[in-house]
Amino acid sequence: MNLIVVSNRVARGKPNEPMTGGLAAALLPVVEHSGAIWVGSSGRVRDGHQKEPFAEIEALGAGAIATLDLPAAHYGGYYEGFANSALWPALHSRSDLIRVSRDDYVSYREVNAFMARALMRFRKDKTAFWVQDYHFLALGAELRDLGVDDPIGFFLHTPWPVAAVMQGVPNHRELVTAMLAYDLLGFQTEEDCRNFLGYVASELGLAVEDGVAISQNGRTRCEVFPIGIDAEKFAQYAAKSASHPDVSRLRRSLNGERLAIGVDRLDYSKGLVNRISAFDRLWTEQPQFSRSISLLQIATPSRGGIEAYGNLQNDVARLVSDVNGRHGEVDWTPIRYLNKGFSQAVLAGLYRTAQIGVVTPLHDGMNLVAKEYVAAQNPADPGVLVLSKFAGAANELDAALLVNPHDIDGMARTIAVAAAMPLTERRMRWDAMMKKLRGHTIQQWAADFVAELETCRTEKAAVAPLATQPPQALRWLKSAISGVRLI
Ligand SMILES: O=P(O)(O)OC[C@H]1O[C@H](O[C@H]2O[C@H](CO)[C@@H](O)[C@H](O)[C@H]2O)[C@H](O)[C@@H](O)[C@@H]1O
Ligand SMILES: O=c1ccn([C@@H]2O[C@H](COP(=O)(O)OP(=O)(O)O)[C@@H](O)[C@H]2O)c(=O)[nH]1
């Protein structure tokens, strides 16, 4: 099968560079092993009509990566505008941060249509398209308008909110209707999938049967595919990381004190202010933890051109400085705060150095850092994961210490519990989490999605010859095969 994977952000296979976000980090090994072609934005823009839209096409393991310069007139309205100032806040249930502009929606649709036209270059016999994330909700519909009848699947890396929040997104009905051009919609959690189908039924008034939305476009199957990681790779990276200068310098600097680590994009969904406030509370209420626990917070800059992100960067910097000013000593800095990224090989060593991993988003599709922290631990002396119950990862990593990130006192107390946890309990919890991570790898995630997408081709082929039958017979046969997985 000729698999075309599409996302806004793509990753380069450069092992010494940081990954920008979990989507790119996750898809890189999938493309390397599956032989798919991965199409995405080059990060640059171009003016006017483009005879050859592809900036670069290069091999990536068994697959290839093709990047495009997106249209200059629409890029801002698409990426910073509609995708990240309307959709992203809504998808993370932050209606207060939704910014509405009609031009942004037009640009978003233009970029989706532009990408659809560009993809036609790679279409061959037995092609399947796998579209990633909220940047391309309407890409499937654009491909259908170009006459594509191949299976087209979509995976949403973020949460999907309740219908009332989606109503704050401009053109929400048109967009969700466009999403029903996909054959298969994948979500991170049951809750996201339920919320989506709830919207389809309540807002669009469409029938939903056994996880399938039925519209005039046909049948759209909605399923849950929690994204995984390559746990063995992180374990190997971590085991070999001690000699890396950043890792060894960090270890030497600790002088027996315990380290907690946070690794996040500077995004309001990640709950950084609440997390730092919890450490502030810990050092205030339980002064015995001064000097004995410190926090290394890696906060990589993200979407800096958007006001909400600029404000967050200022707020976090101010809070860190205030907390360090109040709790610091001449020879002790409570929070080491870094606005830069590290390669995953170094990150694995930093994870292993920390006795506590703090992953406390207010809302997060999955959060791969939570999984990576667990995978990087020393099996003989593993650290403790403190994890928000609002991260998708909490569904699988239920042996972590689960917290409510809005409860600052509760988080402070849980960090203290993590610091004091005996080895037997740490090992028991770690074993349980590692078993889940090993049982559900990133390669398995991709294989499951693609296998399901292939069943859409088989189902369509079974229904197509009936198109000439009277509508009554067609309806009966379509419903007879609904919910049946053809293998
Ligand atoms: O591309 P950016 O605007 O720089 O943002 C980075 C990525 O952020 C989001 O990542 C999500 O995907 C992860 C993997 O499934 C998941 O663990 C996390 O919870 C999500 O937030 C976004 O969805 C991606 O499109 C961005 O590339
Ligand atoms: O300095 C850094 C910080 C993060 N990451 C990677 O970025 C991804 C972040 O994914 P996550 O799902 O946690 O959050 P997102 O940023 O996608 O919302 C993880 O794979 C990290 O290993 C990295 O390579 N270097």
Coordinates of C-alpha atoms and ligand atoms in Angstrom, one line a residue:
M1 CA 0.0 0.0 0.0
N2 CA 1.2 3.5 -0.8
L3 CA 0.7 5.4 2.5
I4 CA 0.8 9.2 2.5
V5 CA 1.1 10.8 6.0
V6 CA 0.3 14.5 6.3
S7 CA 1.0 16.9 9.1
N8 CA 1.8 20.5 9.5
R9 CA 5.0 19.9 11.6
V10 CA 7.5 17.3 10.4
A11 CA 10.7 16.2 12.0
R12 CA 14.1 15.8 10.5
G13 CA 16.0 12.6 11.3
K14 CA 18.8 14.5 13.1
P15 CA 19.6 12.6 16.3
N16 CA 21.3 15.5 18.0
E17 CA 18.5 17.9 17.7
P18 CA 15.5 18.5 19.9
M19 CA 12.1 17.4 18.6
T20 CA 9.5 20.1 18.2
G21 CA 6.4 18.5 19.9
G22 CA 5.2 15.0 20.3
L23 CA 3.5 14.7 16.9
A24 CA 6.8 15.0 15.0
A25 CA 8.6 12.9 17.5
A26 CA 6.1 10.1 17.2
L27 CA 5.8 10.1 13.4
L28 CA 9.5 10.1 12.7
P29 CA 10.1 6.4 13.6
V30 CA 6.8 5.4 12.0
V31 CA 7.8 6.9 8.6
E32 CA 11.4 5.5 9.0
H33 CA 10.0 2.0 9.3
S34 CA 6.8 1.9 7.3
G35 CA 8.1 3.4 4.1
A36 CA 5.4 6.0 4.0
I37 CA 5.9 9.4 2.4
W38 CA 5.5 12.1 5.0
V39 CA 4.3 15.5 3.7
G40 CA 4.3 18.7 5.8
S41 CA 5.2 22.3 6.0
S42 CA 8.8 23.4 5.4
G43 CA 8.3 26.2 7.9
R44 CA 8.9 28.7 5.1
V45 CA 6.4 30.5 2.9
R46 CA 6.2 31.5 -0.7
D47 CA 4.3 34.1 -2.7
G48 CA 2.1 33.6 -5.7
H49 CA 1.4 30.6 -7.8
Q50 CA 3.8 27.7 -7.4
K51 CA 4.5 25.5 -10.3
E52 CA 6.5 23.1 -8.0
P53 CA 5.2 23.5 -4.4
F54 CA 7.7 21.0 -2.9
A55 CA 10.7 22.6 -1.4
E56 CA 12.5 19.4 -0.7
I57 CA 12.0 15.6 -1.0
E58 CA 14.4 13.4 0.8
A59 CA 14.8 9.8 2.0
L60 CA 13.9 9.1 5.7
G61 CA 14.8 5.5 6.5
A62 CA 12.5 3.2 4.4
G63 CA 10.3 6.2 3.8
A64 CA 10.6 9.8 2.5
I65 CA 9.8 13.3 3.7
A66 CA 8.5 16.0 1.4
T67 CA 8.1 19.5 2.6
L68 CA 6.2 22.4 1.0
D69 CA 6.5 26.2 1.3
L70 CA 2.9 27.2 2.3
P71 CA 1.3 30.2 0.7
A72 CA 2.6 33.4 2.2
A73 CA -0.7 35.2 2.1
H74 CA -2.4 32.6 4.2
Y75 CA 0.2 31.1 6.5
G76 CA -0.3 33.5 9.5
G77 CA -4.1 33.2 9.3
Y78 CA -3.8 29.4 9.1
Y79 CA -1.1 28.6 11.7
E80 CA -1.1 31.4 14.3
G81 CA -4.7 32.4 13.5
F82 CA -7.3 29.7 13.1
A83 CA -5.3 26.6 14.1
N84 CA -3.6 28.0 17.2
S85 CA -5.8 30.9 18.3
A86 CA -9.2 29.4 17.6
L87 CA -8.9 25.6 17.4
W88 CA -6.1 24.9 19.9
P89 CA -7.7 26.8 22.8
A90 CA -11.1 25.3 22.1
L91 CA -9.7 21.8 21.8
H92 CA -8.0 22.3 25.2
S93 CA -11.3 23.7 26.7
R94 CA -9.9 27.3 27.0
S95 CA -12.9 29.1 25.5
D96 CA -11.6 32.3 27.2
L97 CA -8.5 32.3 24.8
I98 CA -10.4 31.7 21.6
R99 CA -9.7 34.6 19.1
V100 CA -12.1 34.9 16.2
S101 CA -11.4 36.3 12.7
R102 CA -13.2 35.6 9.5
D103 CA -10.0 36.0 7.5
D104 CA -8.3 33.4 9.6
Y105 CA -10.9 30.8 8.7
V106 CA -10.6 31.6 5.0
S107 CA -6.8 31.2 5.2
Y108 CA -7.2 27.9 7.1
R109 CA -9.4 26.5 4.3
E110 CA -7.1 27.9 1.6
V111 CA -4.1 26.1 3.2
N112 CA -6.1 22.9 3.5
A113 CA -7.1 23.1 -0.2
F114 CA -3.5 23.9 -1.2
M115 CA -2.2 20.9 0.7
A116 CA -4.8 18.7 -1.0
R117 CA -3.7 19.8 -4.5
A118 CA -0.1 19.2 -3.6
L119 CA -0.8 15.7 -2.3
M120 CA -2.1 14.6 -5.7
R121 CA 1.5 14.3 -6.9
F122 CA 2.1 11.3 -4.7
R123 CA -1.2 9.5 -5.4
K124 CA -0.8 6.1 -7.0
D125 CA -2.7 2.8 -7.2
K126 CA -3.8 1.6 -3.8
T127 CA -3.0 4.8 -2.0
A128 CA -4.2 5.6 1.6
F129 CA -4.0 9.0 3.2
W130 CA -3.4 9.5 6.9
V131 CA -3.9 13.1 8.0
Q132 CA -2.6 14.3 11.3
D133 CA -4.1 16.8 13.7
Y134 CA -6.2 20.0 13.9
H135 CA -4.3 21.9 11.3
F136 CA -6.1 19.8 8.6
L137 CA -9.6 19.1 9.8
A138 CA -10.9 19.9 6.2
L139 CA -8.2 18.2 4.2
G140 CA -10.2 15.0 3.7
A141 CA -13.1 17.0 2.2
E142 CA -10.7 18.9 -0.1
L143 CA -9.3 15.6 -1.3
R144 CA -12.8 14.2 -2.0
D145 CA -13.6 17.4 -4.0
L146 CA -10.6 16.5 -6.2
G147 CA -12.1 13.1 -6.8
V148 CA -10.1 11.0 -4.4
D149 CA -12.0 7.9 -3.4
D150 CA -9.0 6.2 -1.6
P151 CA -9.3 5.6 2.1
I152 CA -8.5 8.7 4.1
G153 CA -8.0 8.6 7.8
F154 CA -7.4 11.3 10.4
F155 CA -5.8 11.2 13.8
L156 CA -6.4 14.0 16.4
H157 CA -3.4 14.4 18.7
T158 CA -5.2 16.8 21.0
P159 CA -8.3 16.3 23.1
W160 CA -11.8 16.9 21.7
P161 CA -13.9 19.1 24.1
V162 CA -17.6 19.0 24.9
A163 CA -20.0 20.4 22.3
A164 CA -20.6 23.7 24.2
V165 CA -16.9 24.5 23.9
M166 CA -16.7 23.6 20.2
Q167 CA -19.6 26.1 19.6
G168 CA -17.1 28.9 20.3
V169 CA -15.1 28.0 17.2
P170 CA -16.1 30.0 14.1
N171 CA -17.7 27.8 11.4
H172 CA -17.7 24.8 13.7
R173 CA -20.6 23.0 12.0
E174 CA -19.1 23.4 8.5
L175 CA -15.7 22.1 9.8
V176 CA -17.1 19.1 11.6
T177 CA -19.3 18.3 8.6
A178 CA -16.1 18.4 6.5
M179 CA -14.4 16.0 8.9
L180 CA -17.1 13.4 8.0
A181 CA -15.4 13.1 4.6
Y182 CA -12.8 11.0 6.4
D183 CA -13.4 7.3 6.5
L184 CA -11.7 6.9 9.9
L185 CA -11.2 9.3 12.7
G186 CA -8.8 8.4 15.5
F187 CA -8.7 9.9 19.0
Q188 CA -6.3 9.7 21.9
T189 CA -9.0 8.7 24.5
E190 CA -12.5 7.3 24.9
E191 CA -13.6 10.7 26.3
D192 CA -12.4 12.6 23.2
C193 CA -14.2 10.1 20.9
R194 CA -17.4 10.3 22.9
N195 CA -17.3 14.1 22.9
F196 CA -16.9 14.1 19.1
L197 CA -19.8 11.7 18.5
G198 CA -21.9 13.6 21.0
Y199 CA -21.3 16.8 18.9
V200 CA -22.2 15.0 15.7
A201 CA -25.4 13.8 17.2
S202 CA -26.5 16.9 19.0
E203 CA -25.2 19.7 16.8
L204 CA -25.4 18.1 13.4
G205 CA -28.4 15.9 14.1
L206 CA -26.8 12.9 12.5
A207 CA -27.2 9.2 13.3
V208 CA -24.4 7.5 15.2
E209 CA -24.3 3.7 15.3
D210 CA -21.7 1.7 17.1
G211 CA -19.1 4.4 16.9
V212 CA -19.9 5.2 13.2
A213 CA -21.2 8.7 12.2
I214 CA -23.6 8.4 9.2
S215 CA -23.7 11.5 7.0
Q216 CA -24.4 12.2 3.4
N217 CA -20.7 11.5 2.8
G218 CA -21.2 8.0 4.0
R219 CA -19.8 6.3 7.1
T220 CA -17.1 7.7 9.3
R221 CA -15.8 5.2 11.8
C222 CA -14.6 6.8 15.1
E223 CA -12.1 4.9 17.2
V224 CA -9.6 5.3 20.0
F225 CA -5.8 4.8 19.2
P226 CA -3.8 6.1 22.2
I227 CA -0.3 7.1 20.8
G228 CA 2.7 5.2 22.2
I229 CA 6.5 5.6 22.3
D230 CA 9.5 3.5 21.6
A231 CA 10.2 2.6 25.2
E232 CA 13.2 0.4 24.5
K233 CA 14.9 3.3 22.6
F234 CA 14.5 5.6 25.6
A235 CA 15.7 2.9 28.0
Q236 CA 18.8 2.4 25.8
Y237 CA 19.4 6.2 25.5
A238 CA 19.1 6.6 29.2
A239 CA 21.5 3.7 30.0
K240 CA 24.1 5.3 27.8
S241 CA 23.6 8.9 28.7
A242 CA 25.9 9.3 31.8
S243 CA 28.9 10.4 29.8
H244 CA 27.0 13.2 28.0
P245 CA 28.4 16.5 29.3
D246 CA 24.9 18.0 30.1
V247 CA 24.0 14.8 32.0
S248 CA 27.2 14.4 33.9
R249 CA 27.3 18.2 34.8
L250 CA 23.8 18.0 36.1
R251 CA 24.6 14.9 38.2
R252 CA 27.7 16.6 39.7
S253 CA 25.8 19.7 40.6
L254 CA 23.2 17.9 42.8
N255 CA 25.3 17.2 45.9
G256 CA 22.8 14.6 47.2
E257 CA 19.7 16.7 46.7
R258 CA 16.7 15.2 45.0
L259 CA 15.7 16.4 41.6
A260 CA 12.3 16.8 40.0
I261 CA 12.1 17.4 36.3
G262 CA 9.5 19.0 34.0
V263 CA 9.8 19.1 30.2
D264 CA 7.2 21.0 28.3
R265 CA 6.6 23.4 25.4
L266 CA 5.8 26.8 26.8
D267 CA 2.1 26.3 26.4
Y268 CA -0.8 27.3 28.6
S269 CA -2.2 23.8 28.4
K270 CA 0.8 22.4 30.2
G271 CA 0.0 23.9 33.6
L272 CA 3.4 25.5 34.3
V273 CA 2.1 28.2 36.6
N274 CA 0.2 25.7 38.7
R275 CA 3.2 23.4 38.9
I276 CA 5.6 26.1 40.0
S277 CA 3.1 27.3 42.5
A278 CA 2.9 23.8 43.9
F279 CA 6.7 23.8 44.4
D280 CA 6.4 27.2 46.0
R281 CA 3.8 25.8 48.4
L282 CA 6.0 22.8 49.2
W283 CA 9.0 24.9 50.1
T284 CA 6.8 27.3 52.1
E285 CA 4.7 24.8 54.0
Q286 CA 7.4 22.1 54.4
P287 CA 10.7 23.9 54.8
Q288 CA 12.5 20.6 55.3
F289 CA 12.3 20.3 51.5
S290 CA 14.4 23.4 51.0
R291 CA 17.8 22.3 49.6
S292 CA 16.6 18.7 49.5
I293 CA 14.3 18.9 46.4
S294 CA 14.9 21.2 43.5
L295 CA 13.1 21.5 40.1
L296 CA 14.7 21.4 36.7
Q297 CA 12.1 22.9 34.4
I298 CA 12.8 22.7 30.6
A299 CA 10.3 25.0 28.9
T300 CA 10.9 25.1 25.2
P301 CA 9.6 28.2 23.4
S302 CA 6.5 27.6 21.3
R303 CA 4.2 29.7 19.1
G304 CA 5.9 32.9 20.3
G305 CA 4.0 35.1 17.8
I306 CA 0.7 34.5 19.6
E307 CA -0.3 36.9 22.4
A308 CA -1.4 34.2 24.8
Y309 CA 2.0 32.5 24.5
G310 CA 3.9 35.7 24.9
N311 CA 1.9 36.5 28.1
L312 CA 2.6 33.0 29.4
Q313 CA 6.3 33.3 28.8
N314 CA 6.4 36.5 30.8
D315 CA 4.2 35.1 33.6
V316 CA 6.3 31.9 34.0
A317 CA 9.6 33.9 34.0
R318 CA 8.3 36.3 36.6
L319 CA 7.0 33.5 38.8
V320 CA 10.2 31.5 38.6
S321 CA 12.2 34.6 39.5
D322 CA 9.9 35.4 42.4
V323 CA 10.1 31.8 43.8
N324 CA 13.8 31.6 43.4
G325 CA 14.2 35.0 45.0
R326 CA 12.2 34.0 48.1
H327 CA 13.4 30.4 48.6
G328 CA 17.0 30.5 47.1
E329 CA 20.2 30.5 49.1
V330 CA 23.7 31.7 48.2
D331 CA 24.5 28.1 47.2
W332 CA 21.1 26.8 46.3
T333 CA 18.7 27.6 43.4
P334 CA 15.3 26.0 43.9
I335 CA 14.2 26.1 40.2
R336 CA 16.6 25.8 37.2
Y337 CA 14.6 27.2 34.4
L338 CA 15.8 26.7 30.8
N339 CA 14.1 28.0 27.6
K340 CA 15.9 25.7 25.3
G341 CA 15.6 22.2 23.9
F342 CA 17.7 19.0 24.2
S343 CA 18.0 16.0 21.9
Q344 CA 16.0 12.9 23.1
A345 CA 19.3 11.1 23.8
V346 CA 20.2 13.8 26.4
L347 CA 16.7 14.2 27.6
A348 CA 16.6 10.5 28.5
G349 CA 19.7 11.1 30.7
L350 CA 18.1 14.1 32.4
Y351 CA 14.9 12.0 33.0
R352 CA 16.9 9.3 34.6
T353 CA 18.8 11.7 36.8
A354 CA 15.5 13.0 38.3
Q355 CA 13.9 11.1 41.1
I356 CA 10.5 12.7 40.3
G357 CA 8.9 13.4 36.9
V358 CA 6.3 16.2 37.1
V359 CA 3.9 16.1 34.2
T360 CA 0.9 18.3 35.3
P361 CA -1.0 19.7 32.2
L362 CA -4.4 21.2 32.7
H363 CA -5.4 19.3 29.5
D364 CA -3.2 17.3 27.1
G365 CA -4.0 15.0 24.2
M366 CA -1.5 12.4 25.4
N367 CA 1.8 13.9 26.7
L368 CA 4.7 11.7 25.5
V369 CA 7.1 13.2 28.1
A370 CA 5.2 11.3 30.8
K371 CA 5.8 8.0 28.9
E372 CA 9.4 8.9 28.1
Y373 CA 10.2 9.7 31.8
V374 CA 9.0 6.2 32.8
A375 CA 10.9 4.4 30.0
A376 CA 14.1 6.2 30.9
Q377 CA 14.2 5.1 34.5
N378 CA 16.8 2.8 36.1
P379 CA 14.9 -0.5 36.7
A380 CA 16.8 -1.1 39.9
D381 CA 16.0 2.4 41.3
P382 CA 13.2 4.0 39.4
G383 CA 11.9 7.5 39.9
V384 CA 8.3 8.4 40.6
L385 CA 5.9 10.0 38.0
V386 CA 3.5 12.7 39.3
L387 CA 0.9 12.9 36.5
S388 CA -2.1 15.1 35.9
K389 CA -5.3 13.1 35.6
F390 CA -6.1 15.4 32.6
A391 CA -3.3 14.1 30.4
G392 CA -4.3 11.4 28.0
A393 CA -1.4 9.4 29.3
A394 CA -3.2 9.0 32.7
N395 CA -5.5 6.4 31.2
E396 CA -2.6 4.0 30.7
L397 CA -0.2 5.3 33.4
D398 CA -2.6 4.8 36.2
A399 CA 0.2 3.5 38.4
A400 CA 1.6 7.0 38.5
L401 CA 0.7 9.4 41.4
L402 CA -2.3 11.1 39.7
V403 CA -3.0 14.7 40.7
N404 CA -5.5 17.4 40.0
P405 CA -3.4 20.3 38.6
H406 CA -5.9 22.9 39.9
D407 CA -5.2 21.7 43.4
I408 CA -2.0 23.4 44.4
D409 CA -1.9 22.0 48.0
G410 CA -2.7 18.5 46.7
M411 CA 0.2 18.7 44.2
A412 CA 2.6 20.0 46.9
R413 CA 1.7 17.1 49.2
T414 CA 2.0 14.5 46.3
I415 CA 5.5 15.8 45.4
A416 CA 6.4 15.2 49.1
V417 CA 5.0 11.7 48.9
A418 CA 6.9 11.0 45.7
A419 CA 10.2 12.2 47.4
A420 CA 9.7 9.8 50.3
M421 CA 8.4 6.7 48.4
P422 CA 10.2 3.5 49.4
L423 CA 12.0 1.5 46.7
T424 CA 9.6 -1.5 46.7
E425 CA 6.6 0.8 45.9
R426 CA 8.6 2.7 43.3
R427 CA 9.5 -0.6 41.6
M428 CA 6.0 -1.9 41.7
R429 CA 4.5 1.2 40.2
W430 CA 7.3 1.4 37.6
D431 CA 6.9 -2.2 36.6
A432 CA 3.2 -1.8 36.0
M433 CA 3.7 1.3 33.8
M434 CA 6.6 -0.2 31.9
K435 CA 4.5 -3.2 31.0
K436 CA 1.9 -0.9 29.5
L437 CA 4.5 1.0 27.5
R438 CA 6.1 -2.1 26.2
G439 CA 2.8 -3.6 25.2
H440 CA 1.8 -0.6 23.2
T441 CA 4.6 0.9 21.1
I442 CA 4.6 3.7 18.6
Q443 CA 4.9 1.1 15.8
Q444 CA 1.9 -0.8 17.0
W445 CA -0.1 2.4 17.2
A446 CA 0.6 3.2 13.5
A447 CA 0.0 -0.4 12.5
D448 CA -3.4 -0.5 14.2
F449 CA -4.5 2.7 12.6
V450 CA -3.4 1.7 9.1
A451 CA -4.9 -1.8 9.4
E452 CA -8.3 -0.2 10.4
L453 CA -7.9 2.3 7.5
E454 CA -7.4 -0.7 5.1
T455 CA -10.7 -2.3 6.3
C456 CA -12.4 1.0 5.1
R457 CA -11.1 0.2 1.6
T458 CA -12.5 -3.4 1.8
E459 CA -15.9 -2.1 3.2
K460 CA -16.1 0.5 0.4
A461 CA -15.3 -2.1 -2.2
A462 CA -18.1 -4.3 -0.8
V463 CA -20.6 -1.4 -0.9
A464 CA -19.6 0.2 -4.3
P465 CA -21.1 -2.4 -6.7
L466 CA -24.4 -1.9 -4.9
A467 CA -24.6 1.7 -5.9
T468 CA -26.7 0.7 -8.8
Q469 CA -29.2 -1.2 -6.6
P470 CA -32.5 0.5 -5.5
P471 CA -31.9 2.7 -2.4
Q472 CA -33.9 0.4 -0.1
A473 CA -31.7 -2.6 -0.8
L474 CA -28.6 -0.5 -0.6
R475 CA -29.6 0.9 2.9
W476 CA -30.3 -2.7 4.1
L477 CA -26.9 -4.0 2.9
K478 CA -25.0 -1.0 4.3
S479 CA -26.6 -1.5 7.7
A480 CA -26.0 -5.2 7.6
I481 CA -22.2 -4.7 7.3
S482 CA -22.1 -1.7 9.7
G483 CA -19.9 -2.5 12.7
V484 CA -18.6 -5.7 11.1
R485 CA -14.8 -5.6 10.8
L486 CA -13.9 -7.1 7.4
I487 CA -10.5 -8.7 7.4
Ligands
LIG1 O1 3.9 22.2 15.9 P1 3.9 23.1 17.0 O2 2.9 24.2 16.9 O3 5.3 23.7 17.4 O4 3.4 22.3 18.3 C1 4.0 21.1 18.7 C2 2.9 19.9 18.6 O5 2.1 20.1 19.7 C3 0.9 19.3 19.8 O6 1.3 17.9 20.2 C4 0.4 16.9 20.4 O7 0.8 15.6 20.0 C5 1.4 14.8 21.0 C6 1.7 13.4 20.3 O8 0.4 12.8 20.0 C7 0.6 14.6 22.2 O9 1.3 13.9 23.2 C8 0.3 16.0 22.8 O10 -0.6 15.9 23.9 C9 -0.3 16.9 21.7 O11 -0.4 18.2 22.3 C10 0.1 19.3 18.5 O12 -1.0 18.5 18.6 C11 1.0 19.0 17.3 O13 0.3 19.1 16.1 C12 2.2 20.0 17.3 O14 3.1 19.6 16.3
LIG2 O1 14.0 19.6 24.8 C1 13.2 18.9 24.3 C2 11.8 18.9 24.8 C3 10.9 18.0 24.2 N1 11.3 17.1 23.3 C4 10.4 16.1 22.7 O2 9.1 16.7 22.4 C5 8.1 15.8 22.6 C6 7.0 16.5 23.4 O3 5.8 15.8 23.2 P1 4.6 15.8 24.2 O4 3.6 14.9 23.7 O5 5.0 15.7 25.7 O6 4.0 17.3 24.1 P2 3.7 18.3 22.9 O7 4.8 19.3 22.9 O8 3.5 17.5 21.7 O9 2.4 19.0 23.3 C7 8.6 14.6 23.4 O10 8.7 13.5 22.5 C8 10.0 15.1 23.8 O11 11.0 14.0 23.8 C9 12.6 17.1 22.8 O12 13.0 16.3 21.9 N2 13.5 18.0 23.4

